């Protein structure tokens, strides 16, 4: 780290930096900074660098929780303008959501004491460099940012003036949160790729969007208000909120069965399904899995449920013999399927028919079916179990 040598009552920082490439306007170059300690005393004015009013950029400035792919906030200091500093010793990035900034907290810091960025927001990826001759910067990047990453970002560049007095240059930028529709909620659940990074969605906004789409959601207004209040003060409520979002999405997008042996089944109200992998993904993102029918009683329960909603020619359930013809395994855990209720002349064992389905025209008995419908015209649904 830098050291101060006292010579004739004058404090002189002596620092040597290797050359560091500058960053482009909207991207973080995740490069480390090599810092060495100089040992030769030089005159103070030799170390004088010029520091501009900070350039703080956010890209984008409007995010949609869980569906926006990236959020980048970059604070850069170019040595080619007005205000003067003898020494730039730190860049600090903070974020606040309250109008009065009472909840302002540090997101990341880079100082001359450390070669790497110190992160206070572990969901983000940080990079930065302090340079005596080139551009200094501190950059944060988040993948699939959520609502808590919106707010006002402030960057402070701290250093020493020509008179050896502390000096700070600041700049701010606001990142706003966009309201989400029910399609955004579904997209959020489909596109979330990161484990343990569940997305938070505001219940009030969800209710508003559901109403605008003429979808009636039976929700207790008092409970919603309670959940919104708890969201402000407790992190434990986050998981409850995610569950509420998931349940609301299920009620909106699916027909749901009554309880059977501790499980419920849900069938999509509309389906543009073209492949079995899409069905598996959709069930998983709603907290379930492709239905696994294990005995005759369960099949009868499912049969009665599907008869209430005869929307599809065929409905996919768990089971595939792809790569091992005639040996059917579950999609979720590769366990062997032990119960079958075949339709007449099934399984046909036609090439390419490697997925297990229930056929409407054969009283919802089983058949082997294609896993992709690119060349077929009939409608295909899927059944999830939770």
PDB file of C-alpha atoms in Angstrom, residues 29-293:
ATOM      1  CA  UNK A  29     -12.944  -4.430 -17.962  1.00  0.00           C
ATOM      2  CA  UNK A  30     -12.323  -6.833 -15.138  1.00  0.00           C
ATOM      3  CA  UNK A  31      -8.633  -6.235 -14.883  1.00  0.00           C
ATOM      4  CA  UNK A  32      -6.590  -6.113 -11.716  1.00  0.00           C
ATOM      5  CA  UNK A  33      -4.394  -3.183 -10.806  1.00  0.00           C
ATOM      6  CA  UNK A  34      -0.687  -3.730 -10.129  1.00  0.00           C
ATOM      7  CA  UNK A  35       0.516  -1.334  -7.457  1.00  0.00           C
ATOM      8  CA  UNK A  36       4.092  -0.920  -6.341  1.00  0.00           C
ATOM      9  CA  UNK A  37       5.571   1.287  -3.628  1.00  0.00           C
ATOM     10  CA  UNK A  38       8.010   3.875  -4.848  1.00  0.00           C
ATOM     11  CA  UNK A  39      10.943   4.758  -2.680  1.00  0.00           C
ATOM     12  CA  UNK A  40      12.319   7.874  -4.347  1.00  0.00           C
ATOM     13  CA  UNK A  41      11.196  11.216  -2.882  1.00  0.00           C
ATOM     14  CA  UNK A  42       9.974  13.727  -5.467  1.00  0.00           C
ATOM     15  CA  UNK A  43       8.606  17.251  -5.315  1.00  0.00           C
ATOM     16  CA  UNK A  44       4.910  17.544  -4.464  1.00  0.00           C
ATOM     17  CA  UNK A  45       3.948  19.347  -7.672  1.00  0.00           C
ATOM     18  CA  UNK A  46       5.260  16.438  -9.733  1.00  0.00           C
ATOM     19  CA  UNK A  47       2.453  14.258  -8.335  1.00  0.00           C
ATOM     20  CA  UNK A  48      -0.328  16.758  -9.022  1.00  0.00           C
ATOM     21  CA  UNK A  49      -3.069  15.255 -11.194  1.00  0.00           C
ATOM     22  CA  UNK A  50      -6.206  16.882 -12.540  1.00  0.00           C
ATOM     23  CA  UNK A  51      -9.563  15.329 -11.634  1.00  0.00           C
ATOM     24  CA  UNK A  52     -12.857  16.116 -13.337  1.00  0.00           C
ATOM     25  CA  UNK A  53     -16.355  16.184 -11.875  1.00  0.00           C
ATOM     26  CA  UNK A  54     -17.175  12.464 -11.868  1.00  0.00           C
ATOM     27  CA  UNK A  55     -18.880  10.746 -14.740  1.00  0.00           C
ATOM     28  CA  UNK A  56     -21.384   8.294 -13.249  1.00  0.00           C
ATOM     29  CA  UNK A  57     -23.244   6.143 -15.768  1.00  0.00           C
ATOM     30  CA  UNK A  58     -25.982   3.536 -15.230  1.00  0.00           C
ATOM     31  CA  UNK A  59     -27.007   1.227 -18.052  1.00  0.00           C
ATOM     32  CA  UNK A  60     -29.940   0.823 -18.183  1.00  0.00           C
ATOM     33  CA  UNK A  61     -31.593   3.482 -16.002  1.00  0.00           C
ATOM     34  CA  UNK A  62     -34.901   1.570 -15.950  1.00  0.00           C
ATOM     35  CA  UNK A  63     -34.936  -2.065 -14.807  1.00  0.00           C
ATOM     36  CA  UNK A  64     -37.639  -4.708 -14.607  1.00  0.00           C
ATOM     37  CA  UNK A  65     -37.143  -6.970 -11.621  1.00  0.00           C
ATOM     38  CA  UNK A  66     -35.796 -10.364 -12.623  1.00  0.00           C
ATOM     39  CA  UNK A  67     -36.139  -9.881 -16.410  1.00  0.00           C
ATOM     40  CA  UNK A  68     -33.574  -7.165 -17.180  1.00  0.00           C
ATOM     41  CA  UNK A  69     -30.423  -9.122 -18.094  1.00  0.00           C
ATOM     42  CA  UNK A  70     -27.729  -6.762 -16.806  1.00  0.00           C
ATOM     43  CA  UNK A  71     -27.370  -3.601 -14.722  1.00  0.00           C
ATOM     44  CA  UNK A  72     -24.031  -1.773 -14.962  1.00  0.00           C
ATOM     45  CA  UNK A  73     -23.117   1.235 -12.815  1.00  0.00           C
ATOM     46  CA  UNK A  74     -19.755   2.786 -13.709  1.00  0.00           C
ATOM     47  CA  UNK A  75     -18.018   5.706 -11.989  1.00  0.00           C
ATOM     48  CA  UNK A  76     -15.001   7.054 -13.861  1.00  0.00           C
ATOM     49  CA  UNK A  77     -12.470   9.818 -13.198  1.00  0.00           C
ATOM     50  CA  UNK A  78     -10.611  11.259 -16.179  1.00  0.00           C
ATOM     51  CA  UNK A  79      -7.389  13.193 -15.409  1.00  0.00           C
ATOM     52  CA  UNK A  80      -7.939  15.755 -18.192  1.00  0.00           C
ATOM     53  CA  UNK A  81     -10.163  18.465 -16.678  1.00  0.00           C
ATOM     54  CA  UNK A  82     -10.635  21.162 -14.114  1.00  0.00           C
ATOM     55  CA  UNK A  83     -10.536  20.458 -10.394  1.00  0.00           C
ATOM     56  CA  UNK A  84      -7.135  19.528  -9.008  1.00  0.00           C
ATOM     57  CA  UNK A  85      -6.072  16.852  -6.558  1.00  0.00           C
ATOM     58  CA  UNK A  86      -2.583  15.947  -5.494  1.00  0.00           C
ATOM     59  CA  UNK A  87      -3.713  12.430  -4.811  1.00  0.00           C
ATOM     60  CA  UNK A  88      -6.862  10.326  -5.445  1.00  0.00           C
ATOM     61  CA  UNK A  89      -7.033   7.795  -2.627  1.00  0.00           C
ATOM     62  CA  UNK A  90     -10.485   6.204  -2.936  1.00  0.00           C
ATOM     63  CA  UNK A  91     -13.697   5.879  -4.936  1.00  0.00           C
ATOM     64  CA  UNK A  92     -16.858   4.952  -3.003  1.00  0.00           C
ATOM     65  CA  UNK A  93     -20.162   3.839  -4.582  1.00  0.00           C
ATOM     66  CA  UNK A  94     -23.318   4.006  -2.424  1.00  0.00           C
ATOM     67  CA  UNK A  95     -26.999   3.298  -3.043  1.00  0.00           C
ATOM     68  CA  UNK A  96     -30.162   4.654  -1.388  1.00  0.00           C
ATOM     69  CA  UNK A  97     -33.877   4.076  -2.016  1.00  0.00           C
ATOM     70  CA  UNK A  98     -35.311   6.537   0.499  1.00  0.00           C
ATOM     71  CA  UNK A  99     -36.015  10.128  -0.607  1.00  0.00           C
ATOM     72  CA  UNK A 100     -34.139  11.445   2.419  1.00  0.00           C
ATOM     73  CA  UNK A 101     -31.277   8.979   1.773  1.00  0.00           C
ATOM     74  CA  UNK A 102     -31.659   7.680   5.322  1.00  0.00           C
ATOM     75  CA  UNK A 103     -30.972   4.141   4.097  1.00  0.00           C
ATOM     76  CA  UNK A 104     -27.862   4.988   2.054  1.00  0.00           C
ATOM     77  CA  UNK A 105     -25.301   2.219   2.240  1.00  0.00           C
ATOM     78  CA  UNK A 106     -22.002   1.373   0.586  1.00  0.00           C
ATOM     79  CA  UNK A 107     -22.066  -0.931  -2.444  1.00  0.00           C
ATOM     80  CA  UNK A 108     -18.355  -1.035  -3.284  1.00  0.00           C
ATOM     81  CA  UNK A 109     -15.099   0.752  -2.446  1.00  0.00           C
ATOM     82  CA  UNK A 110     -11.652   0.854  -4.007  1.00  0.00           C
ATOM     83  CA  UNK A 111      -8.742   2.477  -2.184  1.00  0.00           C
ATOM     84  CA  UNK A 112      -4.999   2.800  -2.504  1.00  0.00           C
ATOM     85  CA  UNK A 113      -4.765   0.442   0.473  1.00  0.00           C
ATOM     86  CA  UNK A 114      -6.094  -2.514  -1.532  1.00  0.00           C
ATOM     87  CA  UNK A 115      -5.491  -3.802  -5.048  1.00  0.00           C
ATOM     88  CA  UNK A 116      -8.987  -5.271  -5.337  1.00  0.00           C
ATOM     89  CA  UNK A 117     -12.486  -3.843  -5.012  1.00  0.00           C
ATOM     90  CA  UNK A 118     -14.124  -4.269  -1.605  1.00  0.00           C
ATOM     91  CA  UNK A 119     -17.728  -5.446  -2.165  1.00  0.00           C
ATOM     92  CA  UNK A 120     -20.609  -4.854   0.245  1.00  0.00           C
ATOM     93  CA  UNK A 121     -23.234  -6.147  -2.224  1.00  0.00           C
ATOM     94  CA  UNK A 122     -22.332  -9.806  -2.711  1.00  0.00           C
ATOM     95  CA  UNK A 123     -24.863 -10.230  -5.545  1.00  0.00           C
ATOM     96  CA  UNK A 124     -22.788  -7.999  -7.822  1.00  0.00           C
ATOM     97  CA  UNK A 125     -19.449  -8.250  -9.598  1.00  0.00           C
ATOM     98  CA  UNK A 126     -17.050  -5.358  -9.092  1.00  0.00           C
ATOM     99  CA  UNK A 127     -13.933  -4.104 -10.830  1.00  0.00           C
ATOM    100  CA  UNK A 128     -11.882  -0.951 -10.636  1.00  0.00           C
ATOM    101  CA  UNK A 129      -8.523   0.763 -10.641  1.00  0.00           C
ATOM    102  CA  UNK A 130      -6.959   3.913  -9.190  1.00  0.00           C
ATOM    103  CA  UNK A 131      -4.489   5.360 -11.673  1.00  0.00           C
ATOM    104  CA  UNK A 132      -2.155   8.321 -11.247  1.00  0.00           C
ATOM    105  CA  UNK A 133      -1.768   8.877 -14.988  1.00  0.00           C
ATOM    106  CA  UNK A 134      -4.790   7.352 -16.709  1.00  0.00           C
ATOM    107  CA  UNK A 135      -8.477   6.877 -16.085  1.00  0.00           C
ATOM    108  CA  UNK A 136      -9.581   5.689 -12.652  1.00  0.00           C
ATOM    109  CA  UNK A 137     -12.867   3.864 -12.281  1.00  0.00           C
ATOM    110  CA  UNK A 138     -15.111   1.768 -10.057  1.00  0.00           C
ATOM    111  CA  UNK A 139     -17.667  -0.432 -11.796  1.00  0.00           C
ATOM    112  CA  UNK A 140     -20.439  -2.752 -10.532  1.00  0.00           C
ATOM    113  CA  UNK A 141     -22.387  -5.246 -12.616  1.00  0.00           C
ATOM    114  CA  UNK A 142     -25.437  -7.342 -11.662  1.00  0.00           C
ATOM    115  CA  UNK A 143     -27.039 -10.138 -13.646  1.00  0.00           C
ATOM    116  CA  UNK A 144     -30.852 -10.200 -13.619  1.00  0.00           C
ATOM    117  CA  UNK A 145     -31.133  -7.266 -11.143  1.00  0.00           C
ATOM    118  CA  UNK A 146     -34.068  -7.274  -8.719  1.00  0.00           C
ATOM    119  CA  UNK A 147     -36.058  -4.419  -7.156  1.00  0.00           C
ATOM    120  CA  UNK A 148     -33.586  -3.870  -4.308  1.00  0.00           C
ATOM    121  CA  UNK A 149     -30.930  -2.823  -6.841  1.00  0.00           C
ATOM    122  CA  UNK A 150     -32.989   0.181  -7.970  1.00  0.00           C
ATOM    123  CA  UNK A 151     -32.513   3.578  -6.335  1.00  0.00           C
ATOM    124  CA  UNK A 152     -30.107   6.506  -6.363  1.00  0.00           C
ATOM    125  CA  UNK A 153     -26.443   5.630  -6.845  1.00  0.00           C
ATOM    126  CA  UNK A 154     -23.848   8.116  -5.626  1.00  0.00           C
ATOM    127  CA  UNK A 155     -20.132   8.069  -6.373  1.00  0.00           C
ATOM    128  CA  UNK A 156     -17.603   9.918  -4.202  1.00  0.00           C
ATOM    129  CA  UNK A 157     -13.990  10.413  -5.287  1.00  0.00           C
ATOM    130  CA  UNK A 158     -11.889  11.223  -2.227  1.00  0.00           C
ATOM    131  CA  UNK A 159      -8.411  12.685  -2.276  1.00  0.00           C
ATOM    132  CA  UNK A 160      -6.096  15.499  -1.190  1.00  0.00           C
ATOM    133  CA  UNK A 161      -6.118  19.046  -2.547  1.00  0.00           C
ATOM    134  CA  UNK A 162      -3.054  21.098  -3.428  1.00  0.00           C
ATOM    135  CA  UNK A 163      -3.148  22.485   0.117  1.00  0.00           C
ATOM    136  CA  UNK A 164      -3.219  18.947   1.541  1.00  0.00           C
ATOM    137  CA  UNK A 165      -6.837  19.260   2.656  1.00  0.00           C
ATOM    138  CA  UNK A 166      -9.326  16.400   2.176  1.00  0.00           C
ATOM    139  CA  UNK A 167     -11.475  16.959  -0.918  1.00  0.00           C
ATOM    140  CA  UNK A 168     -14.434  14.977  -2.304  1.00  0.00           C
ATOM    141  CA  UNK A 169     -16.035  15.132  -5.763  1.00  0.00           C
ATOM    142  CA  UNK A 170     -19.486  13.522  -6.094  1.00  0.00           C
ATOM    143  CA  UNK A 171     -21.987  12.538  -8.771  1.00  0.00           C
ATOM    144  CA  UNK A 172     -25.356  10.741  -8.659  1.00  0.00           C
ATOM    145  CA  UNK A 173     -27.557   8.770 -11.041  1.00  0.00           C
ATOM    146  CA  UNK A 174     -30.994   7.204 -10.526  1.00  0.00           C
ATOM    147  CA  UNK A 175     -32.000   3.669 -11.533  1.00  0.00           C
ATOM    148  CA  UNK A 176     -35.803   3.353 -11.624  1.00  0.00           C
ATOM    149  CA  UNK A 177     -37.972   0.230 -11.273  1.00  0.00           C
ATOM    150  CA  UNK A 178     -40.462  -0.599 -14.030  1.00  0.00           C
ATOM    151  CA  UNK A 179     -43.871  -2.079 -13.229  1.00  0.00           C
ATOM    152  CA  UNK A 180     -44.264  -5.725 -14.233  1.00  0.00           C
ATOM    153  CA  UNK A 181     -47.122  -7.470 -16.041  1.00  0.00           C
ATOM    154  CA  UNK A 182     -48.220 -11.065 -15.514  1.00  0.00           C
ATOM    155  CA  UNK A 183     -46.230 -11.934 -18.659  1.00  0.00           C
ATOM    156  CA  UNK A 184     -43.180 -10.409 -17.008  1.00  0.00           C
ATOM    157  CA  UNK A 185     -43.753 -12.562 -13.936  1.00  0.00           C
ATOM    158  CA  UNK A 186     -43.912 -15.662 -16.131  1.00  0.00           C
ATOM    159  CA  UNK A 187     -40.826 -14.529 -18.026  1.00  0.00           C
ATOM    160  CA  UNK A 188     -39.073 -13.904 -14.716  1.00  0.00           C
ATOM    161  CA  UNK A 189     -39.788 -17.445 -13.555  1.00  0.00           C
ATOM    162  CA  UNK A 190     -38.705 -18.900 -16.938  1.00  0.00           C
ATOM    163  CA  UNK A 191     -35.564 -16.864 -17.439  1.00  0.00           C
ATOM    164  CA  UNK A 192     -34.097 -16.907 -13.970  1.00  0.00           C
ATOM    165  CA  UNK A 193     -30.849 -18.870 -14.379  1.00  0.00           C
ATOM    166  CA  UNK A 194     -29.138 -18.251 -11.088  1.00  0.00           C
ATOM    167  CA  UNK A 195     -29.663 -20.474  -8.074  1.00  0.00           C
ATOM    168  CA  UNK A 196     -30.593 -18.763  -4.822  1.00  0.00           C
ATOM    169  CA  UNK A 197     -31.329 -15.526  -6.696  1.00  0.00           C
ATOM    170  CA  UNK A 198     -35.097 -15.603  -6.532  1.00  0.00           C
ATOM    171  CA  UNK A 199     -36.790 -12.498  -7.850  1.00  0.00           C
ATOM    172  CA  UNK A 200     -38.917 -10.167  -5.762  1.00  0.00           C
ATOM    173  CA  UNK A 201     -42.094  -8.784  -7.234  1.00  0.00           C
ATOM    174  CA  UNK A 202     -44.290  -6.131  -5.644  1.00  0.00           C
ATOM    175  CA  UNK A 203     -47.694  -7.655  -4.754  1.00  0.00           C
ATOM    176  CA  UNK A 204     -49.481  -4.363  -5.278  1.00  0.00           C
ATOM    177  CA  UNK A 205     -48.125  -3.983  -8.819  1.00  0.00           C
ATOM    178  CA  UNK A 206     -48.965  -7.598  -9.563  1.00  0.00           C
ATOM    179  CA  UNK A 207     -52.570  -7.138  -8.422  1.00  0.00           C
ATOM    180  CA  UNK A 208     -52.867  -4.024 -10.588  1.00  0.00           C
ATOM    181  CA  UNK A 209     -51.539  -5.781 -13.677  1.00  0.00           C
ATOM    182  CA  UNK A 210     -53.799  -8.782 -13.088  1.00  0.00           C
ATOM    183  CA  UNK A 211     -56.807  -6.475 -12.890  1.00  0.00           C
ATOM    184  CA  UNK A 212     -55.845  -4.684 -16.126  1.00  0.00           C
ATOM    185  CA  UNK A 213     -55.736  -8.077 -17.875  1.00  0.00           C
ATOM    186  CA  UNK A 214     -59.248  -8.891 -16.618  1.00  0.00           C
ATOM    187  CA  UNK A 215     -57.914 -11.673 -14.449  1.00  0.00           C
ATOM    188  CA  UNK A 216     -59.629 -12.086 -11.123  1.00  0.00           C
ATOM    189  CA  UNK A 217     -57.298 -13.035  -8.303  1.00  0.00           C
ATOM    190  CA  UNK A 218     -58.840 -13.843  -4.965  1.00  0.00           C
ATOM    191  CA  UNK A 219     -56.607 -11.939  -2.604  1.00  0.00           C
ATOM    192  CA  UNK A 220     -57.223 -10.557   0.837  1.00  0.00           C
ATOM    193  CA  UNK A 221     -56.487  -6.810   0.722  1.00  0.00           C
ATOM    194  CA  UNK A 222     -55.575  -6.679   4.354  1.00  0.00           C
ATOM    195  CA  UNK A 223     -53.073  -9.506   3.940  1.00  0.00           C
ATOM    196  CA  UNK A 224     -51.492  -7.726   0.952  1.00  0.00           C
ATOM    197  CA  UNK A 225     -51.003  -4.574   3.013  1.00  0.00           C
ATOM    198  CA  UNK A 226     -49.481  -6.630   5.807  1.00  0.00           C
ATOM    199  CA  UNK A 227     -47.093  -8.316   3.394  1.00  0.00           C
ATOM    200  CA  UNK A 228     -46.065  -4.968   1.906  1.00  0.00           C
ATOM    201  CA  UNK A 229     -45.330  -3.561   5.369  1.00  0.00           C
ATOM    202  CA  UNK A 230     -43.338  -6.621   6.350  1.00  0.00           C
ATOM    203  CA  UNK A 231     -41.335  -6.375   3.128  1.00  0.00           C
ATOM    204  CA  UNK A 232     -39.863  -3.084   4.348  1.00  0.00           C
ATOM    205  CA  UNK A 233     -38.632  -4.374   7.679  1.00  0.00           C
ATOM    206  CA  UNK A 234     -37.825  -8.079   7.459  1.00  0.00           C
ATOM    207  CA  UNK A 235     -35.692 -10.128   5.107  1.00  0.00           C
ATOM    208  CA  UNK A 236     -37.537 -13.251   6.174  1.00  0.00           C
ATOM    209  CA  UNK A 237     -40.588 -12.033   4.274  1.00  0.00           C
ATOM    210  CA  UNK A 238     -38.707 -12.258   0.957  1.00  0.00           C
ATOM    211  CA  UNK A 239     -39.281 -16.007   0.629  1.00  0.00           C
ATOM    212  CA  UNK A 240     -42.954 -15.587   1.585  1.00  0.00           C
ATOM    213  CA  UNK A 241     -43.344 -12.914  -1.067  1.00  0.00           C
ATOM    214  CA  UNK A 242     -41.793 -15.124  -3.747  1.00  0.00           C
ATOM    215  CA  UNK A 243     -44.206 -17.890  -2.784  1.00  0.00           C
ATOM    216  CA  UNK A 244     -47.149 -15.474  -3.043  1.00  0.00           C
ATOM    217  CA  UNK A 245     -45.988 -14.445  -6.531  1.00  0.00           C
ATOM    218  CA  UNK A 246     -45.696 -18.071  -7.597  1.00  0.00           C
ATOM    219  CA  UNK A 247     -49.145 -18.945  -6.253  1.00  0.00           C
ATOM    220  CA  UNK A 248     -50.671 -15.905  -7.987  1.00  0.00           C
ATOM    221  CA  UNK A 249     -49.028 -16.919 -11.271  1.00  0.00           C
ATOM    222  CA  UNK A 250     -50.328 -20.495 -10.911  1.00  0.00           C
ATOM    223  CA  UNK A 251     -53.898 -19.287 -10.253  1.00  0.00           C
ATOM    224  CA  UNK A 252     -53.656 -16.989 -13.266  1.00  0.00           C
ATOM    225  CA  UNK A 253     -52.024 -19.318 -15.787  1.00  0.00           C
ATOM    226  CA  UNK A 254     -53.242 -22.778 -14.703  1.00  0.00           C
ATOM    227  CA  UNK A 255     -56.304 -24.807 -13.764  1.00  0.00           C
ATOM    228  CA  UNK A 256     -55.525 -26.302 -10.347  1.00  0.00           C
ATOM    229  CA  UNK A 257     -56.903 -29.555  -8.916  1.00  0.00           C
ATOM    230  CA  UNK A 258     -58.009 -30.294  -5.382  1.00  0.00           C
ATOM    231  CA  UNK A 259     -55.580 -31.990  -2.989  1.00  0.00           C
ATOM    232  CA  UNK A 260     -54.737 -35.667  -3.530  1.00  0.00           C
ATOM    233  CA  UNK A 261     -52.357 -37.444  -1.122  1.00  0.00           C
ATOM    234  CA  UNK A 262     -50.724 -34.114  -0.276  1.00  0.00           C
ATOM    235  CA  UNK A 263     -50.247 -33.115  -3.932  1.00  0.00           C
ATOM    236  CA  UNK A 264     -52.064 -30.840  -6.373  1.00  0.00           C
ATOM    237  CA  UNK A 265     -52.005 -30.925 -10.177  1.00  0.00           C
ATOM    238  CA  UNK A 266     -52.149 -27.939 -12.491  1.00  0.00           C
ATOM    239  CA  UNK A 267     -52.912 -27.724 -16.216  1.00  0.00           C
ATOM    240  CA  UNK A 268     -52.052 -24.606 -18.300  1.00  0.00           C
ATOM    241  CA  UNK A 269     -55.064 -22.563 -19.433  1.00  0.00           C
ATOM    242  CA  UNK A 270     -53.220 -21.832 -22.666  1.00  0.00           C
ATOM    243  CA  UNK A 271     -50.274 -23.671 -24.161  1.00  0.00           C
ATOM    244  CA  UNK A 272     -47.896 -22.927 -27.019  1.00  0.00           C
ATOM    245  CA  UNK A 273     -45.834 -25.959 -26.060  1.00  0.00           C
ATOM    246  CA  UNK A 274     -43.622 -27.312 -28.806  1.00  0.00           C
ATOM    247  CA  UNK A 275     -41.213 -29.512 -26.824  1.00  0.00           C
ATOM    248  CA  UNK A 276     -41.195 -31.594 -23.639  1.00  0.00           C
ATOM    249  CA  UNK A 277     -38.177 -29.704 -22.285  1.00  0.00           C
ATOM    250  CA  UNK A 278     -40.305 -26.551 -22.158  1.00  0.00           C
ATOM    251  CA  UNK A 279     -42.922 -28.365 -20.064  1.00  0.00           C
ATOM    252  CA  UNK A 280     -40.304 -29.628 -17.613  1.00  0.00           C
ATOM    253  CA  UNK A 281     -38.865 -26.116 -17.250  1.00  0.00           C
ATOM    254  CA  UNK A 282     -42.303 -24.499 -16.748  1.00  0.00           C
ATOM    255  CA  UNK A 283     -43.291 -26.973 -14.002  1.00  0.00           C
ATOM    256  CA  UNK A 284     -39.963 -26.518 -12.211  1.00  0.00           C
ATOM    257  CA  UNK A 285     -40.181 -22.726 -12.269  1.00  0.00           C
ATOM    258  CA  UNK A 286     -43.618 -22.882 -10.664  1.00  0.00           C
ATOM    259  CA  UNK A 287     -42.304 -25.051  -7.840  1.00  0.00           C
ATOM    260  CA  UNK A 288     -43.416 -28.422  -9.209  1.00  0.00           C
ATOM    261  CA  UNK A 289     -42.490 -31.156 -11.688  1.00  0.00           C
ATOM    262  CA  UNK A 290     -44.083 -33.068 -14.582  1.00  0.00           C
ATOM    263  CA  UNK A 291     -46.795 -35.260 -13.068  1.00  0.00           C
ATOM    264  CA  UNK A 292     -45.639 -38.745 -12.039  1.00  0.00           C
ATOM    265  CA  UNK A 293     -48.591 -41.176 -12.000  1.00  0.00           C
TER     266      UNK A 293
END
